Amino acid sequence: MKYYGAIEAGGTKFVCGIGDENGHLISEKRISTISPLKTLPEVVNFFREEATGAGIKIERIGIGSFGPLDLDLNSPKFGYITSTPKPGWSETDIPGFLFEKLQIESIIDTDVNAAAYGEYLWGTGKNLRSLVYFTIGTGIGGGALINGRPIHGLIHPEMGHMILKHNLLTDPFPGICPFHGDCFEGLATGPSIDARWMTSPEKLPSDHPAWSLEAYYISQALHTIITIISPQKIILGGGVMQQSFLFPLIRDLVQKSINGYVRSEMIISRMDEYIVPPGLGSRAGLFGSLALAISPPD
Amino acid sequence: MKYYGAIEAGGTKFVCGIGDENGHLISEKRISTISPLKTLPEVVNFFREEATGAGIKIERIGIGSFGPLDLDLNSPKFGYITSTPKPGWSETDIPGFLFEKLQIESIIDTDVNAAAYGEYLWGTGKNLRSLVYFTIGTGIGGGALINGRPIHGLIHPEMGHMILKHNLLTDPFPGICPFHGDCFEGLATGPSIDARWMTSPEKLPSDHPAWSLEAYYISQALHTIITIISPQKIILGGGVMQQSFLFPLIRDLVQKSINGYVRSEMIISRMDEYIVPPGLGSRAGLFGSLALAISPPD
């Protein structure tokens, strides 16, 4: 049996795991995201104690990280976190640090590309030609798998920052994105709900207008995703999507918004299978990172 | 030497060509897009006269077609035009007709995916991991090449129908898309310029506010494309983009709109190489179709 490491590197916590070649987790630990100098040595200790200390050899570590990341294969800073607003984390080279301390190679991608890959290998997106994975929580991110490979290009998708239609007469809230104001993340991320209604999202009842507005902005984003990528499935995870009553609202609004233009059975009559929660639940990020380690996309 | 056919199947004309295996055209003809019964037999005659009649064997025909198309490999209607508003063309099976009359296999994709593929093989997008090609003219379409393959999924990209921010106070024009009103195509296609300003676009001087508004909507669409696909290059063709003064306006607005969030040299300082006209000029569609025939993407 071979063993692999996984790190879901998030804004509030790093979830670290060790799994076998079949994708079964044998060990797991949550470490707070403080600073690289405090957090990364704890990550290294986890692998030292749980693997090296237990006589387990780790073949490779998969990392699904917050970003933006430098994923340009020709860049001297390949794998670095680049311009994150998260204090202290800009220019952090997680794979380099792990290799220096553990002599283990890593494979890194964005948290959402990793989650999309986990869903493609083991979740609700098995073997699809294309799927998109969104996390909608304290931020909004989106990843895409096309023909079994995550999208990389100039950098990588930053789908939370797409433009939406924002009617200032009906919703005068200016949005909270420090770069774009009322982009998707600016209008629909958890903290934007908080800022617009001056109440934390968990305290808003399901019939509060906050939720129909939230479903409206998410449906716009999915309309745009359908017209640009035409994915075979759209997976919505993250804290905001824990409000599962949002799913039927979103499906209905997407169907209305596409308005018969895309003649696919999925849009016309199988929305319940088309816009869905992650098959791996809240574990999509960790299992996606493990999937990257076990079967790196070429 | 081997020979291949190409058909750029557009809304006003079908441009047919025969090229050799090196991509050199040896024959070409324009045929009006009237109805399938009138247009397709003329297409067949072109290949009969110019190839069969001249002793040339055509190995395969590449078709870049207006759509939407059914590109689901499992569908009995694979390769059909589906729900086009163009009268008479719904449910048309161009590859089937060509095979029946000529006994030549075809490979079909959307006009813009074909153009993107042509640019990838022979144009300004050579060997890039990802590129997006837009045509902005009597309609708006967008195609994408990722790792050398056009995107297909539920159907295929229909990028003209993405959602943009539309401020009704500054631009009360409701948009002309019969499905979505003020989607990208509804706000920025050639006929929408005509309808908004009640003047045909060719008659509007370059300092007319129509053009800064046009550049604004195009820049929004590119902002969204950059956040979703992160392409290594964006190619803009089509009739509206013949107004080449639009390029610097668009580059400037995209840079302002992204606002430093995507830290890529291309966005920061190499916009002239990033948002560009087609390397194959107005021939991108025809050469893209030929490219599909010569080197079908897997």
mmCIF file of C-alpha atoms in Angstrom, chain A residues 2-250:
data_model
loop_
_atom_site.group_PDB
_atom_site.id
_atom_site.type_symbol
_atom_site.label_atom_id
_atom_site.label_comp_id
_atom_site.label_asym_id
_atom_site.label_seq_id
_atom_site.Cartn_x
_atom_site.Cartn_y
_atom_site.Cartn_z
ATOM 1 C CA LYS A 2 1.229 3.513 -0.849
ATOM 2 C CA TYR A 3 0.462 6.629 1.198
ATOM 3 C CA TYR A 4 -0.101 10.260 0.272
ATOM 4 C CA GLY A 5 -0.452 13.589 2.059
ATOM 5 C CA ALA A 6 -3.167 16.181 1.613
ATOM 6 C CA ILE A 7 -3.415 19.807 2.714
ATOM 7 C CA GLU A 8 -6.509 21.910 2.324
ATOM 8 C CA ALA A 9 -4.929 25.312 2.886
ATOM 9 C CA GLY A 10 -7.749 27.675 3.777
ATOM 10 C CA GLY A 11 -8.043 31.185 5.104
ATOM 11 C CA THR A 12 -8.970 30.121 8.639
ATOM 12 C CA LYS A 13 -7.489 26.631 8.889
ATOM 13 C CA PHE A 14 -5.145 24.181 7.237
ATOM 14 C CA VAL A 15 -6.696 20.717 7.208
ATOM 15 C CA CYS A 16 -3.924 18.146 6.854
ATOM 16 C CA GLY A 17 -4.426 14.468 6.155
ATOM 17 C CA ILE A 18 -2.706 11.243 5.248
ATOM 18 C CA GLY A 19 -4.493 8.807 2.998
ATOM 19 C CA ASP A 20 -3.795 5.523 1.300
ATOM 20 C CA GLU A 21 -3.692 4.917 -2.441
ATOM 21 C CA ASN A 22 -7.416 4.083 -2.406
ATOM 22 C CA GLY A 23 -8.282 7.487 -0.998
ATOM 23 C CA HIS A 24 -8.986 6.361 2.558
ATOM 24 C CA LEU A 25 -7.887 8.836 5.219
ATOM 25 C CA ILE A 26 -5.870 7.325 8.048
ATOM 26 C CA SER A 27 -5.007 10.538 9.886
ATOM 27 C CA GLU A 28 -6.168 14.127 9.943
ATOM 28 C CA LYS A 29 -5.459 17.372 11.775
ATOM 29 C CA ARG A 30 -6.726 20.953 11.723
ATOM 30 C CA ILE A 31 -4.156 23.718 12.191
ATOM 31 C CA SER A 32 -5.075 27.415 12.445
ATOM 32 C CA THR A 33 -4.050 29.700 9.622
ATOM 33 C CA ILE A 34 -1.977 32.296 11.442
ATOM 34 C CA SER A 35 1.240 33.178 9.659
ATOM 35 C CA PRO A 36 3.498 31.065 7.447
ATOM 36 C CA LEU A 37 6.106 31.011 10.228
ATOM 37 C CA LYS A 38 3.618 29.676 12.773
ATOM 38 C CA THR A 39 1.363 27.508 10.634
ATOM 39 C CA LEU A 40 3.739 25.761 8.248
ATOM 40 C CA PRO A 41 6.053 24.262 10.916
ATOM 41 C CA GLU A 42 2.952 22.768 12.559
ATOM 42 C CA VAL A 43 2.003 21.235 9.221
ATOM 43 C CA VAL A 44 5.490 19.761 8.930
ATOM 44 C CA ASN A 45 5.214 18.380 12.473
ATOM 45 C CA PHE A 46 1.948 16.680 11.621
ATOM 46 C CA PHE A 47 3.551 14.783 8.737
ATOM 47 C CA ARG A 48 6.668 14.019 10.787
ATOM 48 C CA GLU A 49 4.679 12.603 13.678
ATOM 49 C CA GLU A 50 1.903 10.834 11.826
ATOM 50 C CA ALA A 51 3.923 9.484 8.928
ATOM 51 C CA THR A 52 7.683 9.397 9.437
ATOM 52 C CA GLY A 53 7.200 8.667 13.161
ATOM 53 C CA ALA A 54 4.802 5.812 12.360
ATOM 54 C CA GLY A 55 7.057 4.303 9.709
ATOM 55 C CA ILE A 56 4.859 5.482 6.828
ATOM 56 C CA LYS A 57 6.488 6.826 3.696
ATOM 57 C CA ILE A 58 4.541 9.613 1.975
ATOM 58 C CA GLU A 59 4.892 9.511 -1.796
ATOM 59 C CA ARG A 60 3.596 12.977 -2.542
ATOM 60 C CA ILE A 61 1.541 15.763 -0.949
ATOM 61 C CA GLY A 62 -1.430 17.360 -2.674
ATOM 62 C CA ILE A 63 -2.203 20.950 -1.730
ATOM 63 C CA GLY A 64 -5.443 22.790 -2.455
ATOM 64 C CA SER A 65 -4.678 26.347 -1.435
ATOM 65 C CA PHE A 66 -6.268 29.744 -1.184
ATOM 66 C CA GLY A 67 -4.678 32.063 -3.701
ATOM 67 C CA PRO A 68 -4.053 33.634 -6.039
ATOM 68 C CA LEU A 69 -1.237 31.213 -6.869
ATOM 69 C CA ASP A 70 1.536 31.382 -9.433
ATOM 70 C CA LEU A 71 0.874 28.277 -11.547
ATOM 71 C CA ASP A 72 2.988 29.278 -14.536
ATOM 72 C CA LEU A 73 5.264 26.285 -15.137
ATOM 73 C CA ASN A 74 7.960 28.608 -16.469
ATOM 74 C CA SER A 75 7.940 30.920 -13.482
ATOM 75 C CA PRO A 76 10.709 30.816 -10.872
ATOM 76 C CA LYS A 77 7.909 31.320 -8.343
ATOM 77 C CA PHE A 78 5.771 28.400 -9.498
ATOM 78 C CA GLY A 79 3.564 27.259 -6.615
ATOM 79 C CA TYR A 80 3.879 30.483 -4.608
ATOM 80 C CA ILE A 81 0.910 32.313 -3.142
ATOM 81 C CA THR A 82 1.074 35.714 -4.863
ATOM 82 C CA SER A 83 -1.052 38.793 -4.128
ATOM 83 C CA THR A 84 -3.331 37.582 -1.357
ATOM 84 C CA PRO A 85 -4.845 40.268 0.859
ATOM 85 C CA LYS A 86 -4.251 37.817 3.748
ATOM 86 C CA PRO A 87 -1.544 39.493 5.890
ATOM 87 C CA GLY A 88 1.818 37.741 5.800
ATOM 88 C CA TRP A 89 0.966 35.116 3.211
ATOM 89 C CA SER A 90 2.009 36.908 0.008
ATOM 90 C CA GLU A 91 5.012 35.263 -1.666
ATOM 91 C CA THR A 92 4.701 32.122 0.455
ATOM 92 C CA ASP A 93 6.140 28.969 -1.123
ATOM 93 C CA ILE A 94 4.307 26.119 0.628
ATOM 94 C CA PRO A 95 5.620 23.335 -1.663
ATOM 95 C CA GLY A 96 9.191 24.653 -1.268
ATOM 96 C CA PHE A 97 8.921 24.724 2.518
ATOM 97 C CA LEU A 98 7.546 21.177 2.655
ATOM 98 C CA PHE A 99 10.269 19.882 0.365
ATOM 99 C CA GLU A 100 12.981 21.578 2.379
ATOM 100 C CA LYS A 101 11.733 20.147 5.675
ATOM 101 C CA LEU A 102 10.341 16.774 4.590
ATOM 102 C CA GLN A 103 11.991 15.980 1.257
ATOM 103 C CA ILE A 104 8.558 15.230 -0.157
ATOM 104 C CA GLU A 105 7.369 16.627 -3.501
ATOM 105 C CA SER A 106 4.035 18.430 -3.581
ATOM 106 C CA ILE A 107 1.501 19.194 -6.236
ATOM 107 C CA ILE A 108 -0.406 22.414 -5.707
ATOM 108 C CA ASP A 109 -3.530 23.943 -7.198
ATOM 109 C CA THR A 110 -6.236 26.311 -6.020
ATOM 110 C CA ASP A 111 -8.587 25.020 -3.308
ATOM 111 C CA VAL A 112 -11.485 25.055 -5.749
ATOM 112 C CA ASN A 113 -9.610 23.356 -8.598
ATOM 113 C CA ALA A 114 -8.612 20.678 -6.068
ATOM 114 C CA ALA A 115 -12.215 20.294 -4.906
ATOM 115 C CA ALA A 116 -13.382 20.095 -8.526
ATOM 116 C CA TYR A 117 -10.798 17.375 -9.131
ATOM 117 C CA GLY A 118 -11.941 15.446 -6.042
ATOM 118 C CA GLU A 119 -15.533 15.595 -7.278
ATOM 119 C CA TYR A 120 -14.391 14.441 -10.724
ATOM 120 C CA LEU A 121 -12.506 11.415 -9.378
ATOM 121 C CA TRP A 122 -14.615 10.429 -6.382
ATOM 122 C CA GLY A 123 -17.668 12.656 -6.023
ATOM 123 C CA THR A 124 -20.710 13.733 -7.964
ATOM 124 C CA GLY A 125 -18.814 14.672 -11.122
ATOM 125 C CA LYS A 126 -17.322 11.291 -11.944
ATOM 126 C CA ASN A 127 -15.896 11.122 -15.453
ATOM 127 C CA LEU A 128 -17.712 14.163 -16.768
ATOM 128 C CA ARG A 129 -16.124 16.061 -19.673
ATOM 129 C CA SER A 130 -16.550 19.270 -17.737
ATOM 130 C CA LEU A 131 -17.679 20.478 -14.350
ATOM 131 C CA VAL A 132 -17.483 23.667 -12.331
ATOM 132 C CA TYR A 133 -17.125 23.786 -8.545
ATOM 133 C CA PHE A 134 -17.976 26.907 -6.540
ATOM 134 C CA THR A 135 -17.409 27.576 -2.905
ATOM 135 C CA ILE A 136 -19.606 30.366 -1.577
ATOM 136 C CA GLY A 137 -18.692 31.271 1.967
ATOM 137 C CA THR A 138 -16.361 33.840 3.486
ATOM 138 C CA GLY A 139 -15.137 34.336 -0.082
ATOM 139 C CA ILE A 140 -16.274 33.013 -3.431
ATOM 140 C CA GLY A 141 -14.069 30.836 -5.582
ATOM 141 C CA GLY A 142 -14.696 28.666 -8.593
ATOM 142 C CA GLY A 143 -12.686 25.886 -10.190
ATOM 143 C CA ALA A 144 -13.235 24.021 -13.430
ATOM 144 C CA LEU A 145 -12.306 20.579 -14.689
ATOM 145 C CA ILE A 146 -12.227 20.222 -18.467
ATOM 146 C CA ASN A 147 -11.402 16.819 -19.911
ATOM 147 C CA GLY A 148 -10.098 15.729 -16.512
ATOM 148 C CA ARG A 149 -7.732 18.652 -16.037
ATOM 149 C CA PRO A 150 -8.103 21.814 -13.973
ATOM 150 C CA ILE A 151 -8.050 25.042 -15.988
ATOM 151 C CA HIS A 152 -4.817 27.002 -15.820
ATOM 152 C CA GLY A 153 -3.899 29.827 -18.117
ATOM 153 C CA LEU A 154 -2.607 33.275 -17.496
ATOM 154 C CA ILE A 155 -3.064 32.332 -13.829
ATOM 155 C CA HIS A 156 -6.097 30.251 -12.862
ATOM 156 C CA PRO A 157 -9.804 30.937 -12.591
ATOM 157 C CA GLU A 158 -10.828 33.564 -10.037
ATOM 158 C CA MET A 159 -14.524 33.092 -10.663
ATOM 159 C CA GLY A 160 -15.584 35.021 -7.575
ATOM 160 C CA HIS A 161 -14.601 38.175 -9.417
ATOM 161 C CA MET A 162 -16.815 37.884 -12.496
ATOM 162 C CA ILE A 163 -19.141 40.785 -13.275
ATOM 163 C CA LEU A 164 -22.880 40.546 -12.544
ATOM 164 C CA LYS A 165 -25.832 42.727 -13.361
ATOM 165 C CA HIS A 166 -26.374 44.962 -10.352
ATOM 166 C CA ASN A 167 -29.445 47.127 -10.275
ATOM 167 C CA LEU A 168 -28.638 49.947 -7.867
ATOM 168 C CA LEU A 169 -32.290 50.984 -7.697
ATOM 169 C CA THR A 170 -33.413 47.679 -6.222
ATOM 170 C CA ASP A 171 -30.161 46.859 -4.413
ATOM 171 C CA PRO A 172 -28.216 50.025 -3.547
ATOM 172 C CA PHE A 173 -25.583 48.017 -1.631
ATOM 173 C CA PRO A 174 -22.250 48.861 -3.313
ATOM 174 C CA GLY A 175 -20.568 45.481 -2.735
ATOM 175 C CA ILE A 176 -17.544 44.714 -0.585
ATOM 176 C CA CYS A 177 -14.850 43.536 -2.983
ATOM 177 C CA PRO A 178 -11.814 45.780 -2.383
ATOM 178 C CA PHE A 179 -10.827 45.377 -6.060
ATOM 179 C CA HIS A 180 -14.148 45.447 -7.913
ATOM 180 C CA GLY A 181 -16.890 46.568 -5.521
ATOM 181 C CA ASP A 182 -19.922 44.758 -6.867
ATOM 182 C CA CYS A 183 -18.428 41.703 -8.583
ATOM 183 C CA PHE A 184 -19.910 38.285 -7.678
ATOM 184 C CA GLU A 185 -17.874 38.042 -4.463
ATOM 185 C CA GLY A 186 -18.568 41.680 -3.642
ATOM 186 C CA LEU A 187 -22.331 41.146 -3.841
ATOM 187 C CA ALA A 188 -22.861 37.573 -2.695
ATOM 188 C CA THR A 189 -20.129 36.353 -0.346
ATOM 189 C CA GLY A 190 -21.107 35.605 3.271
ATOM 190 C CA PRO A 191 -19.620 38.860 4.649
ATOM 191 C CA SER A 192 -21.508 40.855 1.990
ATOM 192 C CA ILE A 193 -24.805 39.417 3.278
ATOM 193 C CA ASP A 194 -23.686 40.454 6.731
ATOM 194 C CA ALA A 195 -22.779 43.973 5.572
ATOM 195 C CA ARG A 196 -25.921 44.509 3.478
ATOM 196 C CA TRP A 197 -28.427 43.375 6.114
ATOM 197 C CA MET A 198 -26.334 44.169 9.185
ATOM 198 C CA THR A 199 -27.117 40.707 10.526
ATOM 199 C CA SER A 200 -25.013 37.604 10.280
ATOM 200 C CA PRO A 201 -26.350 35.193 7.639
ATOM 201 C CA GLU A 202 -26.996 32.405 10.167
ATOM 202 C CA LYS A 203 -29.512 34.647 11.938
ATOM 203 C CA LEU A 204 -31.569 35.418 8.833
ATOM 204 C CA PRO A 205 -34.689 33.226 8.519
ATOM 205 C CA SER A 206 -35.175 31.306 5.288
ATOM 206 C CA ASP A 207 -37.963 33.631 4.143
ATOM 207 C CA HIS A 208 -35.864 36.781 4.597
ATOM 208 C CA PRO A 209 -35.411 38.725 1.318
ATOM 209 C CA ALA A 210 -31.650 38.339 1.776
ATOM 210 C CA TRP A 211 -31.920 34.799 0.485
ATOM 211 C CA SER A 212 -33.909 35.478 -2.661
ATOM 212 C CA LEU A 213 -31.397 38.222 -3.488
ATOM 213 C CA GLU A 214 -28.534 35.821 -2.760
ATOM 214 C CA ALA A 215 -30.098 33.158 -5.014
ATOM 215 C CA TYR A 216 -30.575 35.809 -7.706
ATOM 216 C CA TYR A 217 -26.895 36.779 -7.777
ATOM 217 C CA ILE A 218 -25.752 33.160 -7.682
ATOM 218 C CA SER A 219 -28.138 32.347 -10.549
ATOM 219 C CA GLN A 220 -26.644 35.171 -12.607
ATOM 220 C CA ALA A 221 -23.170 33.807 -12.039
ATOM 221 C CA LEU A 222 -24.303 30.331 -13.089
ATOM 222 C CA HIS A 223 -26.018 31.737 -16.183
ATOM 223 C CA THR A 224 -22.694 33.277 -17.187
ATOM 224 C CA ILE A 225 -20.789 30.064 -16.377
ATOM 225 C CA ILE A 226 -23.206 28.059 -18.545
ATOM 226 C CA THR A 227 -22.730 30.436 -21.468
ATOM 227 C CA ILE A 228 -18.944 30.459 -21.155
ATOM 228 C CA ILE A 229 -17.976 26.913 -20.145
ATOM 229 C CA SER A 230 -21.192 24.936 -20.705
ATOM 230 C CA PRO A 231 -20.243 22.541 -17.875
ATOM 231 C CA GLN A 232 -21.979 19.188 -17.568
ATOM 232 C CA LYS A 233 -22.471 19.773 -13.858
ATOM 233 C CA ILE A 234 -22.257 22.694 -11.413
ATOM 234 C CA ILE A 235 -21.374 21.920 -7.816
ATOM 235 C CA LEU A 236 -22.025 24.505 -5.100
ATOM 236 C CA GLY A 237 -20.266 24.166 -1.749
ATOM 237 C CA GLY A 238 -19.160 26.472 1.061
ATOM 238 C CA GLY A 239 -20.790 27.936 4.161
ATOM 239 C CA VAL A 240 -23.531 29.949 2.450
ATOM 240 C CA MET A 241 -24.669 26.859 0.540
ATOM 241 C CA GLN A 242 -25.257 25.063 3.840
ATOM 242 C CA GLN A 243 -28.630 26.833 3.574
ATOM 243 C CA SER A 244 -29.929 24.018 1.419
ATOM 244 C CA PHE A 245 -33.200 25.840 0.643
ATOM 245 C CA LEU A 246 -31.080 27.976 -1.695
ATOM 246 C CA PHE A 247 -30.698 25.123 -4.204
ATOM 247 C CA PRO A 248 -34.304 25.061 -5.504
ATOM 248 C CA LEU A 249 -34.379 28.869 -5.620
ATOM 249 C CA ILE A 250 -31.169 28.957 -7.648
#
